[in-house]
Short mmCIF file of C-alpha atoms in Angstrom, two decimals:
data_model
loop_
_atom_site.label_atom_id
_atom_site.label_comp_id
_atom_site.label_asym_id
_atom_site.label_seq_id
_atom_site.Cartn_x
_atom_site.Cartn_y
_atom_site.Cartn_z
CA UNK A 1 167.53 -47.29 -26.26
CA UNK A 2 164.57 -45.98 -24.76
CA UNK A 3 166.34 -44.71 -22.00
CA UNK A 4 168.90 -42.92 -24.21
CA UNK A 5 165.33 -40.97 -26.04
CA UNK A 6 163.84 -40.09 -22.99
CA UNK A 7 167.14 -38.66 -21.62
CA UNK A 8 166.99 -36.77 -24.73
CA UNK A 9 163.53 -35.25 -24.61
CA UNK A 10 164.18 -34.28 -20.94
CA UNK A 11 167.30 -32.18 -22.35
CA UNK A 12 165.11 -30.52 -25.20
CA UNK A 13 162.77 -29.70 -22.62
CA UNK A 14 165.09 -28.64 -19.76
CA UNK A 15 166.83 -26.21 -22.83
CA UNK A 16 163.91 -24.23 -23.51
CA UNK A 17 164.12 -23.10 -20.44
CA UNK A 18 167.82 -22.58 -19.14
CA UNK A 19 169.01 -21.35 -22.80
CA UNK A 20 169.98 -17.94 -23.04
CA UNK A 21 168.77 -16.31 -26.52
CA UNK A 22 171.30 -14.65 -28.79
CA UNK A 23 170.93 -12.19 -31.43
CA UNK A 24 173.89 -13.10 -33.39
CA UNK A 25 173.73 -12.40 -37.63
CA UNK A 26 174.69 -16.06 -38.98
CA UNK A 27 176.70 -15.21 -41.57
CA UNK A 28 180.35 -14.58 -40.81
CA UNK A 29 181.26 -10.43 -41.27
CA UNK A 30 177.55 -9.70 -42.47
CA UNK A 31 175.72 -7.07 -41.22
CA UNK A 32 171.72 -5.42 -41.59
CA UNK A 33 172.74 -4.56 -45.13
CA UNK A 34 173.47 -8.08 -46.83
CA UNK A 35 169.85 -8.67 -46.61
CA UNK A 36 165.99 -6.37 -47.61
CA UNK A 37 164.44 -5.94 -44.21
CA UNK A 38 161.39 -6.46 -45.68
CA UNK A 39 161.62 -9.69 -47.62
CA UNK A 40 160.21 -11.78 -44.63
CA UNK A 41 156.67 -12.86 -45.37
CA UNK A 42 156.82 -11.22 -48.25
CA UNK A 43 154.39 -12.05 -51.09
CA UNK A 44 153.90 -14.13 -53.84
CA UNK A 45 156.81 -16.09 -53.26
CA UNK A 46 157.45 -19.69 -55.54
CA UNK A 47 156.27 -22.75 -53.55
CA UNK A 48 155.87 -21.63 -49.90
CA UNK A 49 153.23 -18.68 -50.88
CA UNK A 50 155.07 -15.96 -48.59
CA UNK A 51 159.28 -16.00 -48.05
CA UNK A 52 158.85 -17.05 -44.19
CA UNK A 53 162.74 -15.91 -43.63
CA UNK A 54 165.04 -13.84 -44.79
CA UNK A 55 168.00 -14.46 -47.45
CA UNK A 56 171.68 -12.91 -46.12
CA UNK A 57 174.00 -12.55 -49.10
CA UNK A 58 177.57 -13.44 -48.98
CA UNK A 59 180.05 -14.95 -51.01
CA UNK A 60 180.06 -18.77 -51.31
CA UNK A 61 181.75 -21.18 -48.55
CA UNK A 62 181.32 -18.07 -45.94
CA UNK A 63 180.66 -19.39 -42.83
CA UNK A 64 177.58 -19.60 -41.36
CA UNK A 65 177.44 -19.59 -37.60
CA UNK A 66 174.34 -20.08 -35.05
CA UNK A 67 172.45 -17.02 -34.19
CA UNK A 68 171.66 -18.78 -31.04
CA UNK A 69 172.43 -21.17 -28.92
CA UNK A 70 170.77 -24.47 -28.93
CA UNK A 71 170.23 -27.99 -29.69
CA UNK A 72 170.86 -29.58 -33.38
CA UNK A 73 168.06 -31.58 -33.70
CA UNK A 74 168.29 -32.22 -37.82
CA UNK A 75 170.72 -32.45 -40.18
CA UNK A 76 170.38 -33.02 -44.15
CA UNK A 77 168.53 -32.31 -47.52
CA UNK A 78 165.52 -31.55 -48.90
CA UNK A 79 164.08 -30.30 -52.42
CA UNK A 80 163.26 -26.77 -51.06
CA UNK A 81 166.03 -25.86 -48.70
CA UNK A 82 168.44 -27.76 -50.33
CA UNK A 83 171.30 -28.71 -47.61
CA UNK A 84 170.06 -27.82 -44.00
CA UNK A 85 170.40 -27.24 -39.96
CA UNK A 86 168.35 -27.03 -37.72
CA UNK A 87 168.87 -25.90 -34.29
CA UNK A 88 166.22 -25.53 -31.51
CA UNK A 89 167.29 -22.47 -29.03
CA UNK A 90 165.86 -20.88 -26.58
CA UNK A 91 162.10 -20.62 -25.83
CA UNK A 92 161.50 -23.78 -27.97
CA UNK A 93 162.36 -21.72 -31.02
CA UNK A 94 163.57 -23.30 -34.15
CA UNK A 95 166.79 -21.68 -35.97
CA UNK A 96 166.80 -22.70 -39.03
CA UNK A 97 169.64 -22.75 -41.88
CA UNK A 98 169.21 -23.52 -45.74
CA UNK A 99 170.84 -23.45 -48.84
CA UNK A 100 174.24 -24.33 -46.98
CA UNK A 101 177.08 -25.46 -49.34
CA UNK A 102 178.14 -27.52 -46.43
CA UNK A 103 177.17 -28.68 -42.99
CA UNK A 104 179.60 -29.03 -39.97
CA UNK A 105 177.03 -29.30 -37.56
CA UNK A 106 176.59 -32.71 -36.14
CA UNK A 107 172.84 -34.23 -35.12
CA UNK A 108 171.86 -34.52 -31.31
CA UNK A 109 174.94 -32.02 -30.33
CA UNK A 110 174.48 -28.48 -28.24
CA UNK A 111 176.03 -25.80 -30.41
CA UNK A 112 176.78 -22.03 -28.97
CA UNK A 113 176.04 -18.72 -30.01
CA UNK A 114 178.54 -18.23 -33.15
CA UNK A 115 179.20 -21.75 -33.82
CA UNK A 116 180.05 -22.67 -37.32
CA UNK A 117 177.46 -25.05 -38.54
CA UNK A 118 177.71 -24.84 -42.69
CA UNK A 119 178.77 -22.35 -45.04
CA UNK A 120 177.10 -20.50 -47.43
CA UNK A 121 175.75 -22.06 -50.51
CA UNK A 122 172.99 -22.24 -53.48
CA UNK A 123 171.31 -25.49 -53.01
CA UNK A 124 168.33 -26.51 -53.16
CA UNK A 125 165.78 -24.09 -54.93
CA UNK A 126 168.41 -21.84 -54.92
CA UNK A 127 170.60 -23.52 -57.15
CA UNK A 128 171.44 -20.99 -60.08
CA UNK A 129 170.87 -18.15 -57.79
CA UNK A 130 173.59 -16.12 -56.27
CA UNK A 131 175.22 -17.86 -52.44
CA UNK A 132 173.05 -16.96 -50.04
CA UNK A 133 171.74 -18.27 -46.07
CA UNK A 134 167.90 -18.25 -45.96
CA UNK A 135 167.33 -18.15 -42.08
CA UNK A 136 163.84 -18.34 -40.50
CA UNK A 137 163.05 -18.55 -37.07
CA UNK A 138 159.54 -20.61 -35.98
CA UNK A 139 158.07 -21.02 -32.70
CA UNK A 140 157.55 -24.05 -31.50
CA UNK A 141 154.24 -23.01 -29.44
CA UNK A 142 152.09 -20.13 -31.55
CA UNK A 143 152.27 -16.87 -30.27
CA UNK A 144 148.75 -14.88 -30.65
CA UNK A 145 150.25 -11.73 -30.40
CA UNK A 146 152.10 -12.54 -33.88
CA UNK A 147 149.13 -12.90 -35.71
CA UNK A 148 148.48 -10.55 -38.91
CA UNK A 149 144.85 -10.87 -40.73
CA UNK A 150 146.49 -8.57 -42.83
CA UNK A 151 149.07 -11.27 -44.58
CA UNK A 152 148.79 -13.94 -46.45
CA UNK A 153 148.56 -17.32 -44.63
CA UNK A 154 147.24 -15.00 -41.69
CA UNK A 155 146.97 -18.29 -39.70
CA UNK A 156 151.08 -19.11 -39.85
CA UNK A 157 152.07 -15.88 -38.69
CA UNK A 158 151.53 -17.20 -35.45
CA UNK A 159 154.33 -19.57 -35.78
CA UNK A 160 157.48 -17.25 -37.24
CA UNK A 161 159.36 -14.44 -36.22
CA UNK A 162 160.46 -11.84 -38.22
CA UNK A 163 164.69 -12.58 -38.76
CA UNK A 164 165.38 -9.15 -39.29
CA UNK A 165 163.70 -7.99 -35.95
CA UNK A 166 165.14 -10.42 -34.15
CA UNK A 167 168.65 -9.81 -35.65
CA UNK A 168 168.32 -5.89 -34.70
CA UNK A 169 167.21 -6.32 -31.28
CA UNK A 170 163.27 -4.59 -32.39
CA UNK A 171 161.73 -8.34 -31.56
CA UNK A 172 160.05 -7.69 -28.11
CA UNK A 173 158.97 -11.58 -28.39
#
């Protein structure tokens, strides 16, 4: 069992590295306008403080697919994000997925670029809202040059990059 863990961690590891990053929209026939380029960090925003992703509208049971490549590393439900993937890509970022009506994706499995891995939903705190994907990408590491005194939560900025950047090719990161 141990073994099978540190085989494992060595792939993580190895993946960071060797994956090639993908700017792929996650939601099946979306494009830049099914989502307000400037909704990520914006504030006040419920729970969280700041909206650390963005929300791509679609209709309900719309595939969502991975924006990159990467490694599934969890799988499942929580109060906030309601049903959930996430995948950890390239440069130890994590891609992640919530509000899914489904999941497809499976735990511990390598999934490619474009990949269905749910489908649009409205769980979680989104329940009553119209079917959307909230997406959010983190770093794993912080990245100083992120960093905004200007925001809210200045310190976290470190840690996210902004979806919509990424998703038109502007993120130089």
């Amino acid at each position: 069992m141990k073994i099978k863990w540190l085989r494992l961690l060595l792939a993580v590891l190895v993946a960071g590295f060797l994956i090639p990053e993908s700017h792929r929209i996650p939601v099946a026939g979306a494009s830049v306008a099914d989502w307000h380029p400037k909704s990520f960090w914006y504030y006040p925003w419920g729970r969280s403080g700041v909206h650390k992703g963005i929300d791509i509208f679609a209709r309900e049971g719309v595939p969502v697919l991975a924006a990159s490549s990467g490694m599934v590393v969890y799988t499942g439900v929580d109060s906030l994000g309601g049903n959930i993937v996430l995948i950890l890509g390239a440069k130890w970022r994590f891609y992640y997925y919530a509000h899914l009506q489904r999941v497809d994706a499976q735990g511990y499995r390598f999934v490619h670029a474009g990949e269905p891995i749910g489908a649009v939903g409205s769980t979680g705190n989104a329940k009553g809202k119209p079917p959307h994907l909230h997406f959010a990408i983190r770093n794993l590491f912080p990245s100083p040059w992120l960093y905004n005194s200007r925001r809210p939560q200045a310190w976290n900025t470190m840690f996210y990059l902004d979806p919509n950047k990424f998703l038109t090719g502007k993120d130089n990161q």
